Short mmCIF file of N, CA and C and ligand atoms in Angstrom, two decimals:
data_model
loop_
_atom_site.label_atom_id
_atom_site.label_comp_id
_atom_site.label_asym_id
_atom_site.label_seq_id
_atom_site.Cartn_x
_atom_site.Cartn_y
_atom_site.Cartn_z
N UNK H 1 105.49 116.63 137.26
CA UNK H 1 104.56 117.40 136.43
C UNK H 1 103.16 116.77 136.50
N UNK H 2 102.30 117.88 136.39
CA UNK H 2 100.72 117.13 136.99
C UNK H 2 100.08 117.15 135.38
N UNK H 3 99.60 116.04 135.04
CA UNK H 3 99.35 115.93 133.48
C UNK H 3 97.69 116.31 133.52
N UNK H 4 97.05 117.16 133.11
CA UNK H 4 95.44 117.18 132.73
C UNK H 4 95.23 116.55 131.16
N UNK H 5 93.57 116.59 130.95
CA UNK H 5 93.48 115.96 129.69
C UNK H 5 93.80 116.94 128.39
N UNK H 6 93.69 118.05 128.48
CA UNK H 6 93.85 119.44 127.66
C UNK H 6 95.14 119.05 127.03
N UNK H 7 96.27 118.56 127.96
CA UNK H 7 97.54 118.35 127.84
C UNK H 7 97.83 117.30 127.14
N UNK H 8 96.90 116.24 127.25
CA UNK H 8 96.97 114.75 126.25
C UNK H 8 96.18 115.12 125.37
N UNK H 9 95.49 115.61 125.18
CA UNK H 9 95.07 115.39 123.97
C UNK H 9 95.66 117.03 122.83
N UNK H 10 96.25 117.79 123.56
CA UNK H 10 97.25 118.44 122.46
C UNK H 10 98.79 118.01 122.30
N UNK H 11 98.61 117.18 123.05
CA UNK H 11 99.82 116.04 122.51
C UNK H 11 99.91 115.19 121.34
N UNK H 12 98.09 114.86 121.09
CA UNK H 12 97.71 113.88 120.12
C UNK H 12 97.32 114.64 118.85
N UNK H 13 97.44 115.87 119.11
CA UNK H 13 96.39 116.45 118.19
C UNK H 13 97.99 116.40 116.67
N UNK H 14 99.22 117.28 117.58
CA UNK H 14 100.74 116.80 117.12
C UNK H 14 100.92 115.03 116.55
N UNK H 15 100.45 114.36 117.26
CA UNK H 15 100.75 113.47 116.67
C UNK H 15 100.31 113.03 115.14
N UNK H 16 99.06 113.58 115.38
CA UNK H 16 98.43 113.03 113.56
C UNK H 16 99.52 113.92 112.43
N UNK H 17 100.64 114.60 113.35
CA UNK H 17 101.77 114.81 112.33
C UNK H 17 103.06 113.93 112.57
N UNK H 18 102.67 113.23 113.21
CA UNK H 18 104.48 112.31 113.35
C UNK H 18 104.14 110.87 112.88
N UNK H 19 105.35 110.30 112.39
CA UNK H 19 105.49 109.18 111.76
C UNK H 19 106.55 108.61 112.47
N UNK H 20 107.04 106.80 113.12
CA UNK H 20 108.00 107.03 114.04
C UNK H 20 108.95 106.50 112.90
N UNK H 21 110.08 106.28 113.04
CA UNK H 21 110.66 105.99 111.80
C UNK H 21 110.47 104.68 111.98
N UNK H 22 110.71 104.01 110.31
CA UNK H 22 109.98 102.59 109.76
C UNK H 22 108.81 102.30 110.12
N UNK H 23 107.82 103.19 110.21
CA UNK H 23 106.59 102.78 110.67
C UNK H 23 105.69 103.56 109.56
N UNK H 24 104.62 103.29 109.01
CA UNK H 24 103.61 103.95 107.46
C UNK H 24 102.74 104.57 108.36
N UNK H 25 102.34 104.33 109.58
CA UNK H 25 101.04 105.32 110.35
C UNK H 25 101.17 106.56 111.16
N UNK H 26 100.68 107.53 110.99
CA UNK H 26 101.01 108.35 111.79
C UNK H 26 100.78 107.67 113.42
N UNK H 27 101.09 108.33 114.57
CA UNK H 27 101.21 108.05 115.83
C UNK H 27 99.68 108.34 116.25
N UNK H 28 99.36 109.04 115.98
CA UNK H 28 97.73 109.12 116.03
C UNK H 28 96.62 108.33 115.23
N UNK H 29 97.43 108.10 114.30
CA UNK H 29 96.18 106.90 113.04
C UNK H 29 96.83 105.50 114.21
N UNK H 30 97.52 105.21 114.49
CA UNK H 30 98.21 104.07 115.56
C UNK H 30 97.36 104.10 116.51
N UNK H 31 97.60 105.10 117.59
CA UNK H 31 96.82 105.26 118.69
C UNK H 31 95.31 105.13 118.54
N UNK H 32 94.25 105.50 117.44
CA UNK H 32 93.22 105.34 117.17
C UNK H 32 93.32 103.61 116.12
N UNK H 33 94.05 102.98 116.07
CA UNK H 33 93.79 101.57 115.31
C UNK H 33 93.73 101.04 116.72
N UNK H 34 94.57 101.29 117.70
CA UNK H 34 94.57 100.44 118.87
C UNK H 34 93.48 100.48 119.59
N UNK H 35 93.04 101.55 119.85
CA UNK H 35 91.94 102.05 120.75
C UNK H 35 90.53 101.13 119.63
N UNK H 36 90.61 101.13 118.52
CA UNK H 36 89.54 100.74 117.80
C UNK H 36 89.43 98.90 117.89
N UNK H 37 90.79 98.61 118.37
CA UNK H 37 90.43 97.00 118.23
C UNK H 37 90.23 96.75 119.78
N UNK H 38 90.87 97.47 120.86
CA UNK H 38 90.65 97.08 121.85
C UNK H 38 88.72 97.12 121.95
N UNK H 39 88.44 98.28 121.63
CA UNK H 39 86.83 98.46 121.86
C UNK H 39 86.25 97.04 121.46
N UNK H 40 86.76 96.58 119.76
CA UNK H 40 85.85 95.67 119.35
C UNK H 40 86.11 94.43 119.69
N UNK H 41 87.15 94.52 120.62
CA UNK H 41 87.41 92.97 121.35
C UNK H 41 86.55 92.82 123.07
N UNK H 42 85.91 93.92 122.78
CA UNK H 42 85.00 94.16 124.50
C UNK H 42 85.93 94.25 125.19
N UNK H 43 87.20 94.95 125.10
CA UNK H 43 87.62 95.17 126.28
C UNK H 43 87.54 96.22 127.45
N UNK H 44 87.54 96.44 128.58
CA UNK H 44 87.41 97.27 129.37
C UNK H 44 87.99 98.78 129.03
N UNK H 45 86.50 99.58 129.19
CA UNK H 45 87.31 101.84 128.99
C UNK H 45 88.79 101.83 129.52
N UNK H 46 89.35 101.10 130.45
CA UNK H 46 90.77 101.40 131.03
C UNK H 46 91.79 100.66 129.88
N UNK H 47 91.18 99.61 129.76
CA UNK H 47 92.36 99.01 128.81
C UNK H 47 91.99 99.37 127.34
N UNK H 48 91.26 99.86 126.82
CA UNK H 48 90.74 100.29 125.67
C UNK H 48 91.35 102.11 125.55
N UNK H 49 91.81 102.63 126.73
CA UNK H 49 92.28 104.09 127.10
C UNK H 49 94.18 103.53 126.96
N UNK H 50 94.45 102.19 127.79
CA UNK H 50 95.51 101.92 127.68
C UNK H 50 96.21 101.72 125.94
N UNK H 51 94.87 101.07 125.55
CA UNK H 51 95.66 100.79 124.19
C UNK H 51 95.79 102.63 123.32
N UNK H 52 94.93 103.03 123.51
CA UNK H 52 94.94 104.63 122.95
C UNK H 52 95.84 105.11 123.18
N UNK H 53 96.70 105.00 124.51
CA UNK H 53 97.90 106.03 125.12
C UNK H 53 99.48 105.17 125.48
N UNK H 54 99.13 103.51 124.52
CA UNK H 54 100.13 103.55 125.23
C UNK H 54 101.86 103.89 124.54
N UNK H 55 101.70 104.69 123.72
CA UNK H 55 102.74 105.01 123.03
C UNK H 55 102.57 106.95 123.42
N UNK H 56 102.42 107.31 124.56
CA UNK H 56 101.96 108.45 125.03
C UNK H 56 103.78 109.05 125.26
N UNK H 57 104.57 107.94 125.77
CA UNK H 57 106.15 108.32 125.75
C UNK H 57 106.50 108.76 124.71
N UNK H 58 106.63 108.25 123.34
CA UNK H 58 106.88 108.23 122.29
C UNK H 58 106.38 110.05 121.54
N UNK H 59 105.19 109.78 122.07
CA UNK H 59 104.18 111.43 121.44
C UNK H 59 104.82 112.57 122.20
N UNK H 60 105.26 112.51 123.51
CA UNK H 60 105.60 113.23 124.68
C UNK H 60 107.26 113.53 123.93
N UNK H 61 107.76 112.29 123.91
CA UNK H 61 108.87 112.77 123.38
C UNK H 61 109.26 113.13 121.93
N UNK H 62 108.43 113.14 120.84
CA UNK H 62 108.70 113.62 119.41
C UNK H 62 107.97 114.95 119.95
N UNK H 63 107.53 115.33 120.72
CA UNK H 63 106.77 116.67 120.70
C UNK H 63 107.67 117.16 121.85
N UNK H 64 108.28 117.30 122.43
CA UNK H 64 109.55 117.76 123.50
C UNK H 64 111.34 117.51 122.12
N UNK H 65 111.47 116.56 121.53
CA UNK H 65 112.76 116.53 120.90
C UNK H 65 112.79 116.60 119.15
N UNK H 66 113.52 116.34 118.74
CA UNK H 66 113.68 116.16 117.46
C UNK H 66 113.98 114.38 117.47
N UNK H 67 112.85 114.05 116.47
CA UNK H 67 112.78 112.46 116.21
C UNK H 67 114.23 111.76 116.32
N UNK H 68 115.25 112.15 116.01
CA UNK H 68 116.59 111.08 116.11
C UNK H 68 116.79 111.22 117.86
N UNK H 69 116.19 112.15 118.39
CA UNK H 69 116.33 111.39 120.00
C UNK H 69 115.20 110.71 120.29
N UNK H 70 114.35 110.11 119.49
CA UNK H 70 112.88 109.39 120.25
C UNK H 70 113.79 107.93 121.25
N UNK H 71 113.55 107.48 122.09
CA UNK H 71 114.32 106.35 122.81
C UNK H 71 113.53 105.61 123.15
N UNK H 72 113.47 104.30 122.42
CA UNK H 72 112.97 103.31 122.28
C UNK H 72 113.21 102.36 123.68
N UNK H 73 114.21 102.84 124.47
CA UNK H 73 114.43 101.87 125.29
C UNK H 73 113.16 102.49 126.60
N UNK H 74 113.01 103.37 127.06
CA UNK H 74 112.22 104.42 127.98
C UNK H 74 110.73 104.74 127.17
N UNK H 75 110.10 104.52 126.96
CA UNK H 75 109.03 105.34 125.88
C UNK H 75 107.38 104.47 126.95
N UNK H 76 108.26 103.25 127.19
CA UNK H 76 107.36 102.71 127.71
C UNK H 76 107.15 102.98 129.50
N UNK H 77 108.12 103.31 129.83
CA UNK H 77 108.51 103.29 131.45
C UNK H 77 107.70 105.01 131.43
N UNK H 78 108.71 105.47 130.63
CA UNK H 78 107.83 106.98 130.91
C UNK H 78 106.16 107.27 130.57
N UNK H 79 105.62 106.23 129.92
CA UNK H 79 104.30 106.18 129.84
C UNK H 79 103.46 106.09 130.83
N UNK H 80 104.17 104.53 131.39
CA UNK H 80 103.30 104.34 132.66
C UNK H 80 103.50 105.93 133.63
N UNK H 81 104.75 106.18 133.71
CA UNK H 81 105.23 107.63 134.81
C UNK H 81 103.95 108.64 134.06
N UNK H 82 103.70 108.73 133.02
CA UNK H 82 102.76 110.03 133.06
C UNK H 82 101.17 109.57 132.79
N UNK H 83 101.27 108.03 132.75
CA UNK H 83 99.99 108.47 133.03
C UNK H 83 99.37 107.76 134.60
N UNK H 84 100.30 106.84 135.55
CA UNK H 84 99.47 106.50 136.40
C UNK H 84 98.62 107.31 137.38
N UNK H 85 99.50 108.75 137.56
CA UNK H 85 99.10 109.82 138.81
C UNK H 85 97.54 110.07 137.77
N UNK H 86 97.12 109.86 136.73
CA UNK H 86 95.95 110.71 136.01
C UNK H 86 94.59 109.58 136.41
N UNK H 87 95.11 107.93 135.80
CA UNK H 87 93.92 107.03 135.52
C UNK H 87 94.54 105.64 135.95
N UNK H 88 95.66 105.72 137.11
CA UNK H 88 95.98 104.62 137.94
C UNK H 88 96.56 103.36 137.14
N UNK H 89 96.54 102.82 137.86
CA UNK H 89 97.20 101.01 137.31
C UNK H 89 96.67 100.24 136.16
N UNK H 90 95.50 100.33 136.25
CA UNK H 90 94.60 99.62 134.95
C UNK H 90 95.05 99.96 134.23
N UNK H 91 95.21 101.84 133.96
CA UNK H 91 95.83 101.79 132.22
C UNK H 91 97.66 101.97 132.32
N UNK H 92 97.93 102.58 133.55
CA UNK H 92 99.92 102.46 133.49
C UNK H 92 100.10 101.54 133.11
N UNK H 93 100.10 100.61 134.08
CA UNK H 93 100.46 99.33 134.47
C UNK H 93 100.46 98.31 132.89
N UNK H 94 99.52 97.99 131.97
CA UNK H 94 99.66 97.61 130.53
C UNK H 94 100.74 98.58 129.86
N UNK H 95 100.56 100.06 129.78
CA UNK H 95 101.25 101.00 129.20
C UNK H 95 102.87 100.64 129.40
N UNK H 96 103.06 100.61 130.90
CA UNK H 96 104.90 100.48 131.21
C UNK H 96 105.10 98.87 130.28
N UNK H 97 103.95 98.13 130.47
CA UNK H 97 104.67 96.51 130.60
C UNK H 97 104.58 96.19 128.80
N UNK H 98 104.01 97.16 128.11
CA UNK H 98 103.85 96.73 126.86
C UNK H 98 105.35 96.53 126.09
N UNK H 99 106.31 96.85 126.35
CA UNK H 99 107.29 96.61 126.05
C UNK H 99 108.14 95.14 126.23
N UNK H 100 108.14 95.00 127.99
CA UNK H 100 108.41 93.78 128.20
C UNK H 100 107.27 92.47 127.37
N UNK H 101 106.14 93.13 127.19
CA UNK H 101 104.98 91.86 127.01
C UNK H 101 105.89 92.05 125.65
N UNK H 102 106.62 92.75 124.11
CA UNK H 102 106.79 92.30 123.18
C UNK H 102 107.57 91.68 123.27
N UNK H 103 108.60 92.05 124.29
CA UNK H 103 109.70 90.81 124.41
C UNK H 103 109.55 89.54 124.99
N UNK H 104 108.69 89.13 125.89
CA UNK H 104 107.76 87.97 125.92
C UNK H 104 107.69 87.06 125.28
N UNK H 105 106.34 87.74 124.27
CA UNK H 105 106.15 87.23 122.82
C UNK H 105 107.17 86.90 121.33
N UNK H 106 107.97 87.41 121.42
CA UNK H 106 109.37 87.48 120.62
C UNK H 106 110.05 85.56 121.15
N UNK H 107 110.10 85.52 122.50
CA UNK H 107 110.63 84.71 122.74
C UNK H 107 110.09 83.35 122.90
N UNK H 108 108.69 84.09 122.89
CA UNK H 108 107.67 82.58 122.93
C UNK H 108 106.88 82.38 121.77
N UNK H 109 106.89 82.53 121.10
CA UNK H 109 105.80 82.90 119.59
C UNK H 109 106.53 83.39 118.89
N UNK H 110 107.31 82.83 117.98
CA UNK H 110 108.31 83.37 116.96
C UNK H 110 107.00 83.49 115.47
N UNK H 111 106.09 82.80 115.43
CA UNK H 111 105.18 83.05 114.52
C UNK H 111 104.70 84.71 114.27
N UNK H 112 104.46 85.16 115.63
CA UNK H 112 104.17 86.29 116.29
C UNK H 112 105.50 87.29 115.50
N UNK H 113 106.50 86.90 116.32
CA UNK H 113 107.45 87.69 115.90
C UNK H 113 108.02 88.39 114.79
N UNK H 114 107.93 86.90 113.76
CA UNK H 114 107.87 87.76 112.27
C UNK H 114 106.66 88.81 111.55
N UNK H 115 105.96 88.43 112.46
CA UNK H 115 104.93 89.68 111.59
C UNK H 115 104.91 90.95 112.34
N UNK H 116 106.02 91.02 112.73
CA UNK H 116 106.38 92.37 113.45
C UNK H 116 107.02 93.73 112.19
N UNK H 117 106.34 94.62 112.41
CA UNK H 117 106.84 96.04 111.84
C UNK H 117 108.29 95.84 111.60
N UNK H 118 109.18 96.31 110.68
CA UNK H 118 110.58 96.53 110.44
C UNK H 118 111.09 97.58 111.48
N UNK H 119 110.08 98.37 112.07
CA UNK H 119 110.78 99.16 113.33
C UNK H 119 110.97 98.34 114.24
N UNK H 120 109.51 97.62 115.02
CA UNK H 120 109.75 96.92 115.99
C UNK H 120 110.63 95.53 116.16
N UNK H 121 110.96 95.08 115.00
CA UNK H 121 112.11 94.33 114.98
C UNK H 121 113.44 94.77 115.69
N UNK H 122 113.70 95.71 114.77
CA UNK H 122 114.93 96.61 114.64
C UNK H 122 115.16 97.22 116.17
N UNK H 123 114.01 97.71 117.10
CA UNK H 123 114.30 97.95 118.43
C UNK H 123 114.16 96.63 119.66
N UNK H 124 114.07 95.61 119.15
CA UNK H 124 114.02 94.57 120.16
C UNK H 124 115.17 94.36 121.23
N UNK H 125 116.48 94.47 120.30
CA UNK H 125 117.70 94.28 120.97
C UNK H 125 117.51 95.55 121.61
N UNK H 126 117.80 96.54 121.18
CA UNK H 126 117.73 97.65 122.31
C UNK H 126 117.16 98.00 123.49
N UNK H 127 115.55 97.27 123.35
CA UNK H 127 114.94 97.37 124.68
C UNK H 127 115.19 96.01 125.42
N UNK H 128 116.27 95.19 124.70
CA UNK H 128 116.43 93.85 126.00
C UNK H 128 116.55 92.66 125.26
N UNK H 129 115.87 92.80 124.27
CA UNK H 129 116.25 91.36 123.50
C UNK H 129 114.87 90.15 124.09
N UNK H 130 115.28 89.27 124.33
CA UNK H 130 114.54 87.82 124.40
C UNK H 130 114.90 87.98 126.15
N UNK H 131 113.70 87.21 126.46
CA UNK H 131 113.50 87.11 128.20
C UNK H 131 114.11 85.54 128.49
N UNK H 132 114.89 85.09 129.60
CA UNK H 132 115.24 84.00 129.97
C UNK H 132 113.92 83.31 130.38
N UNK H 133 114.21 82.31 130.47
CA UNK H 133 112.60 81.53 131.06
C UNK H 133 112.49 81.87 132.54
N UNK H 134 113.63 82.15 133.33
CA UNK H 134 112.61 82.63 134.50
C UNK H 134 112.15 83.98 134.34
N UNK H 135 112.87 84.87 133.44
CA UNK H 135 112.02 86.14 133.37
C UNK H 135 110.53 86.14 132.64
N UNK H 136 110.26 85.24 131.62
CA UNK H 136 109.37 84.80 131.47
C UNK H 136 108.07 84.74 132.52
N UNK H 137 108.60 83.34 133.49
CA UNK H 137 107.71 82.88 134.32
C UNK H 137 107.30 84.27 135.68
N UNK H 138 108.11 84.96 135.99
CA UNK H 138 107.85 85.93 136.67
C UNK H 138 106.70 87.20 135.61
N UNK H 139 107.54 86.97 134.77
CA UNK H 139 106.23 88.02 133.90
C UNK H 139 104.80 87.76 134.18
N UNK H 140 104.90 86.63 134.04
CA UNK H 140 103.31 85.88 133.72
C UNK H 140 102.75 85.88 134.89
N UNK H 141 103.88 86.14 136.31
CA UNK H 141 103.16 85.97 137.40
C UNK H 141 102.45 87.69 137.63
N UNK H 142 102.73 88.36 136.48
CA UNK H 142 102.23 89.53 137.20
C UNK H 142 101.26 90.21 137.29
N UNK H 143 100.36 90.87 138.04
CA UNK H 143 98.53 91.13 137.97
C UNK H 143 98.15 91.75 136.73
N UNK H 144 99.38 92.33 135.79
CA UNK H 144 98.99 93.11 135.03
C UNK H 144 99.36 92.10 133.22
N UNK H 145 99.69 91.14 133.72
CA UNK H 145 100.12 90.55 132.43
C UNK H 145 99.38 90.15 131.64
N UNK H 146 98.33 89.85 131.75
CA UNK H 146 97.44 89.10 130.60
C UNK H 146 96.86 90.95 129.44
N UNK H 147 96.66 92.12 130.58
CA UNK H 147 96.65 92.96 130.02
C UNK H 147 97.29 93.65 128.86
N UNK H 148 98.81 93.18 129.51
CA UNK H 148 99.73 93.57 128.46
C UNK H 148 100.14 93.31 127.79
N UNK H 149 99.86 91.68 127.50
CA UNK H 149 99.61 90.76 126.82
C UNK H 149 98.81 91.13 125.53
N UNK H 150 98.14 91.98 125.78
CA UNK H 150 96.36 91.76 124.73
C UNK H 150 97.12 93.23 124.13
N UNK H 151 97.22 94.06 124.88
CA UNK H 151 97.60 95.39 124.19
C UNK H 151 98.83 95.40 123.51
N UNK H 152 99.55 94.38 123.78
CA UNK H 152 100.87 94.21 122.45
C UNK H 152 100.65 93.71 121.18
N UNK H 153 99.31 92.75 121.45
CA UNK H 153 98.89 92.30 120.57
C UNK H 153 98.23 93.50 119.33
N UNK H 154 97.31 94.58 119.62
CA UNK H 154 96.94 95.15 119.28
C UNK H 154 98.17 96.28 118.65
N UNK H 155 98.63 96.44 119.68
CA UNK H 155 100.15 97.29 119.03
C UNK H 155 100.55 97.24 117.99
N UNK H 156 100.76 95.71 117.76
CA UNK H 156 101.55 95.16 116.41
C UNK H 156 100.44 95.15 115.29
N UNK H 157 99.42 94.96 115.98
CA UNK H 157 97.93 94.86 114.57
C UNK H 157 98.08 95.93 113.99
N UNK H 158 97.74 97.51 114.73
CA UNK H 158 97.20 98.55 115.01
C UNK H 158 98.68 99.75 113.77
N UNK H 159 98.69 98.73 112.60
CA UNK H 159 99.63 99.30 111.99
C UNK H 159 99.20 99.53 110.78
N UNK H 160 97.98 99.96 110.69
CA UNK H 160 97.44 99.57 108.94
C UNK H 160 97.61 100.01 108.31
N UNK H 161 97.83 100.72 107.22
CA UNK H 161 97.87 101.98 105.95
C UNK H 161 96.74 101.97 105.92
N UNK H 162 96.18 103.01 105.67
CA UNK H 162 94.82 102.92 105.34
C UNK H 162 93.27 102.70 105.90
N UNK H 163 93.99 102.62 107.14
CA UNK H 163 93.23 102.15 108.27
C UNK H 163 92.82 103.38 109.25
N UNK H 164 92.03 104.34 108.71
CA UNK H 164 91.57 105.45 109.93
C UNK H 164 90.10 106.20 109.07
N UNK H 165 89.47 105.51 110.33
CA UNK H 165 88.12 105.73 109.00
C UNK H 165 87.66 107.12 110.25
N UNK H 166 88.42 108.17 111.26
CA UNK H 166 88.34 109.19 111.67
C UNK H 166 88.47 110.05 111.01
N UNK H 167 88.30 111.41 111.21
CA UNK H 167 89.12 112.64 110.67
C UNK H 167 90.05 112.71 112.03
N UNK H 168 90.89 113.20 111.96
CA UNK H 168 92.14 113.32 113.39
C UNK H 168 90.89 114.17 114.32
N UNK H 169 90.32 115.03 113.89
CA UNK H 169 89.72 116.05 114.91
C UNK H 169 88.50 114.91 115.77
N UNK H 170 87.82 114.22 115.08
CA UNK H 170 87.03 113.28 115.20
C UNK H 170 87.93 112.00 116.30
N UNK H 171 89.16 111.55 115.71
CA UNK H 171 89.56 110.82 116.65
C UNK H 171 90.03 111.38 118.05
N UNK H 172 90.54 113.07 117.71
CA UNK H 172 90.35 113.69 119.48
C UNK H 172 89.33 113.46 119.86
N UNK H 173 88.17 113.49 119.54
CA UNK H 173 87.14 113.98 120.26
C UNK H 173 86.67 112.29 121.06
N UNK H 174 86.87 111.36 120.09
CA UNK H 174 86.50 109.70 120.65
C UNK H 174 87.59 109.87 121.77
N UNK H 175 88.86 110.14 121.72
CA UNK H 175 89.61 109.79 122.90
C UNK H 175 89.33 110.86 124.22
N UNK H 176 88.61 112.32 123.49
CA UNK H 176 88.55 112.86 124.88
C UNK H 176 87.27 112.12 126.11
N UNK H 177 85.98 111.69 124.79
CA UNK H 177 84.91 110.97 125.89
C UNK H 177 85.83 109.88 126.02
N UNK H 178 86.51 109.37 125.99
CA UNK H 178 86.90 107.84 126.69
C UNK H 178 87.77 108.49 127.96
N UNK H 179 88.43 109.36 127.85
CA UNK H 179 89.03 109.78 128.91
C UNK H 179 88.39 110.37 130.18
N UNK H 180 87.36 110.57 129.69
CA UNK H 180 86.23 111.36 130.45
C UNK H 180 85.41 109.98 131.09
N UNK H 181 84.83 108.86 130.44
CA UNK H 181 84.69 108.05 131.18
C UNK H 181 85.10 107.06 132.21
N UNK H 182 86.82 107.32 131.79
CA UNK H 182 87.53 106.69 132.69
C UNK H 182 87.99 107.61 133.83
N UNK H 183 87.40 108.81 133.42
CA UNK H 183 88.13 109.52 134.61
C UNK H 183 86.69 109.66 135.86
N UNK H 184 85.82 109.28 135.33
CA UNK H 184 84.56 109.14 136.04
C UNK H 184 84.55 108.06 137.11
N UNK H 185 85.48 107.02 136.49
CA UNK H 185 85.23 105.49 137.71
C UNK H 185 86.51 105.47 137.94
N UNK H 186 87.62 106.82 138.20
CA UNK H 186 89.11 106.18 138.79
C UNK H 186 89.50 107.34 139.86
N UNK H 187 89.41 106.19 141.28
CA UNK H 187 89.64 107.37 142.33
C UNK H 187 91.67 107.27 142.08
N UNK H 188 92.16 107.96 142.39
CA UNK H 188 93.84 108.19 141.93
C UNK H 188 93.75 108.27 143.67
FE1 FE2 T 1 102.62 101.24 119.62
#
């Protein structure tokens, strides 16, 4: 399936109605906390687009199923799948690995770990649990890790109550120019 932006962003527009379970933010007040810290950490339109979309599996699939099938184990794999053919590796590539990067962190930063959401606890075992140390050390070897690194970080921030100083229509419109600028500097 060939994804345009029309298509993501009436994906998102649904989301400022979903909540994932154990989580207080809608999927769109989420997606706009992430996108808002990546900006104010200077990070790059691709990884600042990555942090915006990378729960794009998750939106794709509460808007295709009924929430008791959302699958926590895939949400991330199918992310990278829909969005690399659009805005390439820079933003897939964080998007697929944000999953493995929480399990990473889980296993190396238990400080980290407890201040994790009661959802994202609760799905750790399911997507894999704790990484052995050579899965570890291969992680770290990979071009995309420090990326996905930073955007898990934000993931877990990017959970606030209270935290969306947008109107939803307003936060489409910030994610459609960001998409628009990234789609300006990414040959596919
Ligand atoms: Fe997320």
């Amino acid at each position: 399936m060939q994804w345009q932006t029309p298509q993501i962003l009436g994906l998102y527009q649904q989301a400022a109605r979903h909540v994932l379970p154990g989580e207080r933010v809608t999927l769109l007040a989420h997606a706009w906390q992430c996108g808002r810290l990546a900006e104010k950490s200077g990070a790059p339109e691709k990884l600042q687009l990555a942090g915006w979309l990378h729960d794009i599996g998750h939106v794709w699939t509460m808007a295709h199923h009924p929430p008791e099938d959302a699958d926590p184990i895939g949400h991330a794999a199918l992310g990278g799948q829909l969005l690399e053919p659009l805005f390439g590796q820079a933003v897939s590539e964080p998007v697929r690995l944000h999953v493995m990067a929480k399990r990473y962190l889980f296993t190396t930063r238990g400080a980290h770990a407890r201040k994790l959401s009661e959802q994202a606890q609760r799905s750790l075992a399911l997507q894999g649990g704790l990484l052995t140390e050579e899965e570890c050390e291969a992680f770290e070897k990979h071009p995309y890790f420090a990326d996905a690194i930073q955007l898990r970080v934000w993931d877990d921030l990017g959970k606030k109550e209270g935290w969306f100083e947008a109107t939803p229509q307003d936060a489409l419109d910030q994610l459609q120019a960001l998409i628009r600028a990234v789609q300006a500097t990414t040959v596919t």
